[in-house]
């Protein structure tokens, strides 16, 4: 683990895009860069706690980012209200339909879908964010797809 | 690949393509001169007294069960324990002496409530069926709170099997705050309701007058639940 600011920045840089995507997905609009900034500062403060035998740098950084995103959601009053998705309606835009359906998944299924399909994390990194096993991630994704199928009007 | 997987992958690709490039990392934020680091340096300089306090607190903690569960459910909140800082400790760094409540053992609410909060909150339920709340697994540390003329604003969320949101949208829940490391109290209530990915909760917005170590006691019907949180004023 680099112990200089420049070395630490270099160490984190490859993971920055995934951290930013995760923050954008889990935190309210507009808070992404704040969440990333807080996660970077937090990671620097906790750098001596990183243990490579317990997980990859990506998993560690993403878990910190998810935690900061959680804090950001808590600070934002509008993030707590279902109105964040209530304004969307079914449309001819397939993208909106998928977002609409994903927003109505149970929380853990939605989190798995957000991490795996939208943020683009691996199953292992998704498991780190969800604090569960890779097998649980896979089964949760399977359950989510099962639930989404009728909402997306995909034939059996 | 199924049609559902294809739709999800395409939606994900489109979403990622629409994301802005994150700003470049400025190594200056990792400098020892960042505010957090400055605070830690101050803490180190003051830590002779603080360390002594910690030793005393740790010694006293050995005499009590650290996993003793929720405090004072269904009754009045307990008086401050010996391990909690008194007014006399107010010069010590708050988080060195603030024995924040950790959700251990975690509470599992009865069905149909979710057995645990969504994972990305990093939290667990804490309390009893009569009144429970959600706490960070490491205890609640509130920082970067909005600052108003009366103090720092935060939302607290509470659940009870005795609460029916449709029948009681503005529940008569109260939250009493009492600062443990200095003077200060507040009382707020009633609550309102809020729905999110953790279910529907009683929401009580609190305004904490000053940073510090605070005991919050929520009371709904005959049940009370006390927690200790650290409020930072950065």
Coordinates of N, CA and C in Angstrom, one line a residue, chain B residues 8-222:
Chain B
X8 N -31.2 -6.0 -19.9 CA -30.4 -5.4 -18.8 C -29.0 -5.0 -19.2
X9 N -28.4 -5.9 -20.0 CA -27.0 -5.5 -20.4 C -27.0 -4.3 -21.3
X10 N -28.0 -4.2 -22.2 CA -28.1 -3.1 -23.1 C -28.4 -1.8 -22.3
X11 N -29.3 -1.9 -21.3 CA -29.6 -0.7 -20.5 C -28.4 -0.3 -19.7
X12 N -27.6 -1.3 -19.2 CA -26.4 -1.0 -18.4 C -25.4 -0.3 -19.3
X13 N -25.2 -0.8 -20.5 CA -24.2 -0.2 -21.4 C -24.6 1.2 -21.7
X14 N -25.9 1.4 -22.0 CA -26.4 2.8 -22.3 C -26.2 3.7 -21.1
X15 N -26.4 3.2 -19.9 CA -26.3 4.0 -18.7 C -24.8 4.4 -18.5
X16 N -24.0 3.4 -18.7 CA -22.5 3.7 -18.5 C -22.0 4.7 -19.5
X17 N -22.5 4.5 -20.7 CA -22.1 5.4 -21.8 C -22.5 6.9 -21.5
X18 N -23.5 7.1 -20.7 CA -24.0 8.4 -20.4 C -23.3 9.0 -19.2
X19 N -22.4 8.3 -18.6 CA -21.8 8.8 -17.4 C -20.6 9.7 -17.7
X20 N -20.5 10.8 -17.0 CA -19.4 11.7 -17.1 C -18.1 11.1 -16.7
X21 N -17.0 11.5 -17.3 CA -15.7 11.0 -16.8 C -15.5 11.6 -15.4
X22 N -15.0 10.7 -14.5 CA -14.8 11.3 -13.1 C -13.6 12.3 -13.2
X23 N -13.7 13.2 -12.3 CA -12.5 14.2 -12.2 C -11.2 13.5 -11.8
X24 N -10.1 14.1 -12.3 CA -8.8 13.5 -12.0 C -8.6 13.6 -10.5
X25 N -7.9 12.6 -9.9 CA -7.6 12.6 -8.5 C -6.5 13.7 -8.2
X26 N -6.8 14.5 -7.2 CA -5.8 15.5 -6.8 C -5.1 14.9 -5.5
X27 N -3.9 14.6 -5.7 CA -3.2 14.0 -4.5 C -3.2 14.9 -3.3
X28 N -3.5 16.2 -3.5 CA -3.5 17.1 -2.4 C -4.5 16.7 -1.3
X29 N -5.6 16.0 -1.8 CA -6.6 15.6 -0.8 C -6.0 14.6 0.2
X30 N -4.9 13.9 -0.2 CA -4.3 12.9 0.7 C -3.2 13.5 1.5
X31 N -3.0 14.8 1.4 CA -1.9 15.4 2.1 C -2.2 15.4 3.6
X32 N -1.1 15.3 4.4 CA -1.2 15.4 5.9 C -1.9 16.7 6.3
X33 N -2.0 17.6 5.4 CA -2.5 18.9 5.8 C -4.0 19.0 5.6
X34 N -4.7 17.9 5.1 CA -6.1 17.9 4.9 C -6.8 18.1 6.3
X35 N -8.0 18.6 6.3 CA -8.6 18.9 7.6 C -8.7 17.7 8.5
X36 N -9.0 16.5 7.9 CA -9.1 15.3 8.8 C -7.7 15.0 9.4
X37 N -6.7 15.2 8.6 CA -5.3 14.9 9.2 C -5.0 15.9 10.2
X38 N -5.4 17.2 10.0 CA -5.1 18.2 11.0 C -5.8 17.9 12.3
X39 N -7.0 17.4 12.2 CA -7.7 17.1 13.4 C -7.0 15.9 14.1
X40 N -6.6 14.9 13.3 CA -5.9 13.8 14.0 C -4.6 14.3 14.6
X41 N -3.9 15.2 14.0 CA -2.7 15.7 14.6 C -3.0 16.4 16.0
X42 N -4.1 17.2 16.0 CA -4.5 17.8 17.2 C -4.9 16.8 18.2
X43 N -5.5 15.8 17.8 CA -5.9 14.7 18.7 C -4.7 14.1 19.3
X44 N -3.6 13.9 18.4 CA -2.4 13.3 19.0 C -1.8 14.1 20.0
X45 N -1.8 15.4 19.8 CA -1.2 16.4 20.7 C -1.9 16.4 22.0
X46 N -3.2 16.1 22.0 CA -4.0 16.2 23.2 C -4.2 14.8 23.8
X47 N -3.6 13.8 23.2 CA -4.0 12.5 23.5 C -3.5 11.9 24.9
X48 N -2.6 12.7 25.6 CA -2.2 12.2 26.9 C -3.4 12.1 27.8
X49 N -4.2 13.2 27.9 CA -5.4 13.1 28.7 C -6.4 12.1 28.1
X50 N -6.5 12.2 26.8 CA -7.5 11.4 26.1 C -7.2 9.9 26.3
X51 N -5.9 9.5 26.2 CA -5.5 8.1 26.3 C -5.8 7.7 27.7
X52 N -5.6 8.5 28.7 CA -5.9 8.2 30.1 C -7.4 7.9 30.2
X53 N -8.2 8.8 29.6 CA -9.7 8.6 29.6 C -10.0 7.3 29.0
X54 N -9.4 7.0 27.8 CA -9.7 5.8 27.1 C -9.4 4.6 28.0
X55 N -8.3 4.6 28.7 CA -7.9 3.5 29.5 C -8.9 3.3 30.6
X56 N -9.3 4.4 31.2 CA -10.4 4.3 32.3 C -11.7 3.7 31.7
X57 N -12.0 4.3 30.5 CA -13.3 3.8 29.9 C -13.2 2.4 29.6
X58 N -12.1 2.0 29.0 CA -11.9 0.6 28.6 C -12.0 -0.4 29.8
X59 N -11.3 0.1 30.9 CA -11.3 -0.7 32.1 C -12.7 -0.9 32.6
X60 N -13.5 0.3 32.6 CA -14.9 0.2 33.1 C -15.7 -0.6 32.2
X61 N -15.4 -0.6 30.9 CA -16.2 -1.4 30.0 C -16.1 -2.9 30.2
X62 N -15.0 -3.3 30.8 CA -14.8 -4.7 31.0 C -15.8 -5.2 32.0
X63 N -16.3 -4.3 32.8 CA -17.3 -4.7 33.8 C -18.7 -4.8 33.4
X64 N -18.9 -4.4 32.1 CA -20.3 -4.4 31.6 C -20.3 -5.2 30.3
X65 N -21.5 -5.7 30.0 CA -21.6 -6.5 28.8 C -21.6 -5.6 27.6
X66 N -20.7 -5.8 26.7 CA -20.7 -4.9 25.5 C -21.8 -5.2 24.5
X67 N -22.4 -6.4 24.7 CA -23.4 -6.8 23.7 C -24.7 -6.9 24.5
X68 N -25.0 -5.9 25.3 CA -26.1 -6.1 26.2 C -27.4 -5.8 25.6
X69 N -27.4 -5.4 24.3 CA -28.7 -5.2 23.6 C -29.3 -3.8 23.8
X70 N -30.5 -3.6 23.3 CA -31.1 -2.3 23.4 C -31.3 -1.9 24.8
X71 N -31.2 -0.6 24.9 CA -31.4 0.0 26.3 C -32.9 0.4 26.5
X72 N -33.4 0.0 27.6 CA -34.6 0.6 28.1 C -35.8 0.5 27.1
X73 N -36.0 -0.6 26.5 CA -37.2 -0.8 25.7 C -38.4 -1.1 26.5
X74 N -39.4 -0.3 26.3 CA -40.7 -0.5 27.0 C -40.6 0.1 28.4
X75 N -39.6 0.9 28.7 CA -39.5 1.6 29.9 C -38.8 2.9 29.8
X76 N -38.3 3.4 30.9 CA -37.6 4.7 30.8 C -36.2 4.4 30.5
X77 N -35.6 5.4 29.8 CA -34.2 5.2 29.4 C -33.3 5.2 30.7
X78 N -32.2 4.5 30.6 CA -31.3 4.4 31.7 C -30.6 5.6 32.0
X79 N -30.1 5.8 33.2 CA -29.2 6.9 33.5 C -27.9 6.7 32.8
X80 N -27.1 7.7 32.5 CA -25.8 7.5 31.9 C -25.0 6.5 32.6
X81 N -24.4 5.6 31.9 CA -23.5 4.6 32.5 C -22.2 5.2 32.9
X82 N -21.4 4.5 33.7 CA -20.2 5.0 34.1 C -19.2 5.2 33.0
X83 N -19.4 4.4 31.9 CA -18.5 4.5 30.8 C -18.8 5.7 29.9
X84 N -19.9 6.4 30.1 CA -20.2 7.5 29.2 C -19.6 8.8 29.8
X85 N -19.1 9.6 28.9 CA -18.4 10.8 29.4 C -19.4 11.7 30.1
X86 N -18.9 12.4 31.1 CA -19.7 13.4 31.8 C -19.3 14.8 31.2
X87 N -20.0 15.8 31.8 CA -19.7 17.2 31.4 C -18.2 17.5 31.6
X88 N -17.7 16.9 32.6 CA -16.3 17.2 33.0 C -15.3 16.7 31.9
X89 N -15.8 15.8 31.0 CA -15.0 15.3 29.9 C -15.1 16.1 28.7
X90 N -15.8 17.2 28.7 CA -16.1 17.9 27.4 C -14.9 18.4 26.7
X91 N -13.8 18.5 27.3 CA -12.6 19.0 26.6 C -12.0 17.9 25.8
X92 N -12.3 16.7 26.1 CA -11.7 15.6 25.4 C -12.3 15.4 24.0
X93 N -11.6 14.9 23.0 CA -12.2 14.7 21.7 C -13.4 13.8 21.8
X94 N -14.5 14.2 21.2 CA -15.7 13.5 21.4 C -15.6 12.1 21.0
X95 N -15.0 11.8 19.8 CA -15.1 10.4 19.4 C -14.1 9.5 20.1
X96 N -13.2 10.1 21.0 CA -12.4 9.2 21.8 C -13.2 8.7 23.0
X97 N -14.2 9.4 23.4 CA -14.9 9.0 24.6 C -16.4 8.6 24.3
X98 N -16.8 8.8 23.1 CA -18.2 8.6 22.8 C -18.5 7.1 22.6
X99 N -19.2 6.5 23.4 CA -19.5 5.1 23.3 C -20.7 4.9 22.5
X100 N -20.5 5.1 21.2 CA -21.7 5.0 20.3 C -22.3 3.6 20.3
X101 N -23.6 3.6 20.1 CA -24.3 2.3 20.2 C -24.1 1.5 18.9
X102 N -23.7 0.3 19.0 CA -23.6 -0.6 17.9 C -24.8 -1.6 17.9
X103 N -25.2 -1.9 16.7 CA -26.4 -2.8 16.7 C -26.1 -4.2 16.9
X104 N -25.6 -4.5 18.1 CA -25.3 -5.9 18.5 C -25.9 -6.2 19.8
X105 N -26.7 -7.2 19.8 CA -27.0 -8.1 18.7 C -28.0 -7.4 17.8
X106 N -27.9 -7.7 16.5 CA -28.8 -7.1 15.5 C -30.2 -7.7 15.8
X107 N -31.2 -6.8 15.6 CA -32.5 -7.2 15.8 C -33.1 -7.6 14.5
X108 N -33.9 -8.7 14.5 CA -34.6 -9.2 13.3 C -36.1 -9.0 13.5
X109 N -36.6 -8.0 12.8 CA -38.1 -7.7 13.0 C -38.9 -8.9 12.5
X110 N -40.1 -8.9 13.0 CA -41.0 -10.0 12.6 C -41.5 -9.7 11.1
X111 N -41.8 -10.8 10.4 CA -42.3 -10.6 9.0 C -43.6 -9.8 9.1
X112 N -43.9 -9.0 8.0 CA -43.2 -8.9 6.7 C -42.1 -7.9 6.7
X113 N -41.7 -7.4 7.8 CA -40.6 -6.4 7.7 C -39.3 -7.1 7.2
X114 N -38.5 -6.4 6.5 CA -37.2 -7.1 6.0 C -36.3 -7.5 7.2
X115 N -35.7 -8.6 7.1 CA -34.9 -9.1 8.2 C -33.7 -8.2 8.5
X116 N -33.3 -7.5 7.4 CA -32.1 -6.6 7.6 C -32.3 -5.5 6.6
X117 N -31.7 -4.3 6.9 CA -31.7 -3.2 5.9 C -31.0 -3.6 4.6
X118 N -31.3 -2.9 3.5 CA -30.5 -3.1 2.3 C -29.0 -3.0 2.6
X119 N -28.2 -3.9 2.0 CA -26.8 -4.1 2.4 C -26.0 -2.9 2.3
X120 N -26.3 -2.0 1.2 CA -25.4 -0.9 1.0 C -25.5 0.1 2.1
X121 N -26.5 0.0 3.0 CA -26.5 0.9 4.1 C -25.4 0.6 5.1
X122 N -24.9 -0.7 5.1 CA -23.9 -1.1 6.1 C -24.5 -1.0 7.5
X123 N -25.8 -1.2 7.6 CA -26.4 -1.1 8.9 C -27.2 -2.3 9.3
X124 N -27.7 -2.3 10.5 CA -28.5 -3.4 11.0 C -29.6 -2.8 11.9
X125 N -30.7 -3.5 12.0 CA -31.7 -3.1 12.9 C -31.3 -3.2 14.3
X126 N -31.9 -2.4 15.2 CA -31.5 -2.4 16.6 C -32.8 -2.0 17.4
X127 N -33.2 -2.8 18.3 CA -34.3 -2.5 19.1 C -35.1 -3.8 19.4
X128 N -36.4 -3.6 19.5 CA -37.4 -4.7 19.8 C -38.6 -4.5 18.9
X129 N -39.5 -5.5 18.8 CA -40.7 -5.3 18.0 C -41.4 -4.0 18.3
X130 N -41.4 -3.6 19.6 CA -42.1 -2.4 20.0 C -41.5 -1.1 19.4
X131 N -40.2 -1.1 19.2 CA -39.6 0.1 18.7 C -38.2 -0.3 18.3
X132 N -37.9 -0.1 17.0 CA -36.5 -0.3 16.5 C -36.1 0.8 15.6
X133 N -34.8 0.8 15.4 CA -34.2 1.8 14.4 C -33.1 1.1 13.6
X134 N -32.5 1.9 12.8 CA -31.4 1.4 11.9 C -30.1 2.1 12.3
X135 N -29.1 1.3 12.6 CA -27.8 1.8 13.1 C -26.7 1.3 12.2
X136 N -25.7 2.1 11.9 CA -24.5 1.7 11.2 C -23.9 0.6 12.1
X137 N -23.3 -0.4 11.4 CA -22.8 -1.5 12.1 C -21.6 -1.1 13.1
X138 N -21.0 0.0 12.7 CA -19.9 0.6 13.6 C -20.4 1.6 14.5
X139 N -21.7 1.8 14.6 CA -22.3 2.9 15.4 C -22.5 4.1 14.5
X140 N -23.3 5.0 14.9 CA -23.7 6.2 14.1 C -22.7 7.3 14.4
X141 N -22.0 7.7 13.3 CA -21.3 9.0 13.4 C -21.8 9.9 12.3
X142 N -22.4 11.0 12.8 CA -23.0 11.9 11.8 C -22.0 13.0 11.5
X143 N -21.8 13.2 10.3 CA -20.9 14.3 9.9 C -21.4 14.9 8.6
X144 N -20.9 16.1 8.3 CA -21.3 16.8 7.1 C -22.8 17.1 7.1
X145 N -23.3 17.3 8.3 CA -24.8 17.6 8.4 C -25.1 19.0 7.9
X146 N -26.3 19.2 7.4 CA -26.7 20.6 7.1 C -26.7 21.4 8.4
X147 N -26.2 22.6 8.3 CA -26.1 23.5 9.5 C -27.1 24.6 9.3
X148 N -28.0 24.7 10.3 CA -29.0 25.8 10.3 C -28.7 26.7 11.5
X149 N -29.6 27.7 11.7 CA -29.4 28.6 12.8 C -29.6 27.9 14.2
X150 N -30.3 26.8 14.2 CA -30.5 26.1 15.5 C -29.6 24.9 15.7
X151 N -28.8 24.6 14.7 CA -27.9 23.4 14.9 C -27.8 22.6 13.6
X152 N -27.5 21.3 13.9 CA -27.3 20.4 12.7 C -28.5 19.5 12.5
X153 N -28.9 19.4 11.3 CA -30.1 18.7 11.0 C -29.8 17.3 10.6
X154 N -30.6 16.4 11.0 CA -30.5 15.0 10.6 C -31.9 14.3 10.7
X155 N -32.0 13.3 10.0 CA -33.3 12.5 10.0 C -33.1 11.2 10.8
X156 N -34.0 10.9 11.6 CA -34.0 9.6 12.3 C -35.2 8.8 11.9
X157 N -35.0 7.5 11.8 CA -36.0 6.6 11.4 C -36.3 5.5 12.4
X158 N -37.6 5.3 12.6 CA -38.0 4.4 13.7 C -39.1 3.5 13.1
X159 N -39.2 2.3 13.6 CA -40.2 1.3 13.2 C -40.8 0.7 14.5
X160 N -42.1 0.3 14.3 CA -42.7 -0.4 15.4 C -43.8 -1.3 14.8
X161 N -44.0 -2.5 15.4 CA -45.0 -3.3 14.9 C -46.4 -2.8 15.4
X162 N -46.4 -1.8 16.3 CA -47.6 -1.2 16.8 C -48.0 -0.1 15.9
X163 N -47.2 0.3 15.0 CA -47.5 1.5 14.1 C -48.1 1.0 12.8
X164 N -49.2 1.6 12.4 CA -49.9 1.4 11.2 C -49.9 2.7 10.4
X165 N -49.0 2.8 9.4 CA -48.8 4.0 8.7 C -50.1 4.6 8.1
X166 N -50.9 3.8 7.5 CA -52.1 4.3 6.9 C -53.1 4.9 7.9
X167 N -53.1 4.3 9.1 CA -54.0 4.8 10.1 C -53.4 6.0 10.9
X168 N -52.1 6.0 11.0 CA -51.4 7.0 11.8 C -50.2 7.6 11.1
X169 N -50.5 8.4 10.0 CA -49.5 8.9 9.2 C -48.5 9.9 9.9
X170 N -49.0 10.5 11.0 CA -48.1 11.4 11.8 C -48.0 10.9 13.2
X171 N -47.2 9.8 13.4 CA -47.2 9.1 14.7 C -46.7 10.0 15.8
X172 N -47.3 9.8 17.0 CA -46.9 10.6 18.2 C -45.6 10.0 18.8
X173 N -44.6 10.0 18.0 CA -43.3 9.6 18.5 C -42.5 10.8 18.9
X174 N -41.8 10.7 19.9 CA -40.9 11.8 20.3 C -39.5 11.3 20.4
X175 N -38.6 12.2 20.1 CA -37.1 11.9 20.3 C -36.5 13.0 21.2
X176 N -36.0 12.5 22.2 CA -35.3 13.4 23.2 C -33.8 13.2 23.1
X177 N -33.1 14.4 22.9 CA -31.7 14.3 22.8 C -31.1 14.9 24.1
X178 N -30.0 14.2 24.5 CA -29.3 14.7 25.7 C -27.8 14.5 25.5
X179 N -27.1 15.6 25.5 CA -25.7 15.6 25.2 C -24.9 15.0 26.4
X180 N -24.1 14.0 26.1 CA -23.4 13.3 27.2 C -22.0 13.9 27.5
X181 N -21.5 14.7 26.7 CA -20.1 15.3 26.9 C -20.2 16.8 27.1
X182 N -21.3 17.3 27.4 CA -21.5 18.7 27.6 C -22.9 19.0 27.8
X183 N -23.3 20.3 28.0 CA -24.6 20.6 28.2 C -25.4 20.6 26.9
X184 N -26.7 20.4 27.0 CA -27.5 20.4 25.8 C -28.6 19.4 25.8
X185 N -29.8 19.8 25.4 CA -30.9 18.8 25.3 C -31.8 19.3 24.1
X186 N -32.6 18.5 23.6 CA -33.6 18.9 22.7 C -34.7 17.8 22.7
X187 N -35.9 18.2 22.3 CA -37.0 17.3 22.2 C -37.8 17.6 20.9
X188 N -38.1 16.6 20.1 CA -38.8 16.8 18.9 C -39.9 15.8 18.8
X189 N -41.0 16.1 18.1 CA -42.1 15.2 17.8 C -43.3 16.0 17.5
X190 N -44.3 15.5 17.0 CA -44.4 14.1 16.5 C -43.6 13.9 15.3
X191 N -43.8 12.7 14.7 CA -43.1 12.3 13.5 C -43.9 12.4 12.3
X192 N -43.4 12.0 11.2 CA -44.1 11.8 10.0 C -43.8 10.5 9.4
X193 N -44.1 10.2 8.2 CA -43.8 8.9 7.7 C -42.9 9.1 6.4
X194 N -42.1 8.1 6.2 CA -41.2 8.1 5.0 C -41.1 6.7 4.5
X195 N -41.1 6.6 3.1 CA -41.0 5.3 2.5 C -39.8 5.3 1.6
X196 N -39.0 4.3 1.7 CA -37.8 4.1 0.9 C -37.5 2.7 0.7
X197 N -36.3 2.4 0.3 CA -36.0 1.0 0.0 C -35.8 0.1 1.3
X198 N -35.9 0.8 2.5 CA -35.9 0.0 3.7 C -37.3 -0.2 4.3
X199 N -38.3 0.2 3.6 CA -39.7 0.1 4.1 C -40.2 1.4 4.4
X200 N -41.4 1.4 5.1 CA -42.0 2.6 5.6 C -41.7 2.8 7.1
X201 N -41.2 4.0 7.4 CA -40.7 4.3 8.7 C -41.4 5.5 9.3
X202 N -41.3 5.6 10.6 CA -41.6 6.9 11.3 C -40.4 7.8 11.2
X203 N -40.6 8.9 10.6 CA -39.4 9.8 10.4 C -39.5 11.0 11.4
X204 N -38.4 11.2 12.1 CA -38.4 12.3 13.0 C -37.1 13.1 12.6
X205 N -37.3 14.3 12.2 CA -36.2 15.2 11.9 C -35.7 15.9 13.2
X206 N -34.5 15.7 13.4 CA -33.9 16.3 14.7 C -33.0 17.4 14.3
X207 N -32.9 18.4 15.2 CA -31.9 19.5 15.0 C -31.0 19.4 16.3
X208 N -29.8 18.9 16.1 CA -28.8 18.8 17.2 C -28.1 20.1 17.4
X209 N -28.3 20.7 18.6 CA -27.8 22.1 18.8 C -26.3 22.2 18.6
X210 N -25.5 21.2 19.1 CA -24.1 21.3 19.0 C -23.5 19.9 18.7
X211 N -22.3 19.9 18.1 CA -21.6 18.6 17.9 C -21.3 18.0 19.3
X212 N -21.1 16.7 19.3 CA -20.8 16.1 20.5 C -21.3 14.7 20.6
X213 N -21.3 14.1 21.8 CA -21.8 12.8 22.0 C -23.2 12.9 22.5
X214 N -24.1 12.3 21.8 CA -25.5 12.5 22.2 C -26.2 11.2 22.4
X215 N -27.1 11.2 23.4 CA -28.0 10.1 23.6 C -29.3 10.5 23.0
X216 N -29.9 9.7 22.2 CA -31.2 10.0 21.6 C -32.2 8.9 22.2
X217 N -33.3 9.3 22.7 CA -34.3 8.4 23.1 C -35.6 8.6 22.4
X218 N -35.9 7.6 21.6 CA -37.2 7.6 20.9 C -38.3 7.0 21.8
X219 N -39.4 7.6 21.8 CA -40.5 7.0 22.6 C -41.8 7.0 21.7
X220 N -42.3 5.8 21.6 CA -43.6 5.6 20.8 C -44.5 4.7 21.6
X221 N -45.7 5.2 22.0 CA -46.6 4.5 22.8 C -45.9 4.2 24.1
X222 N -45.8 2.9 24.5 CA -45.2 2.6 25.8 C -43.7 2.2 25.7

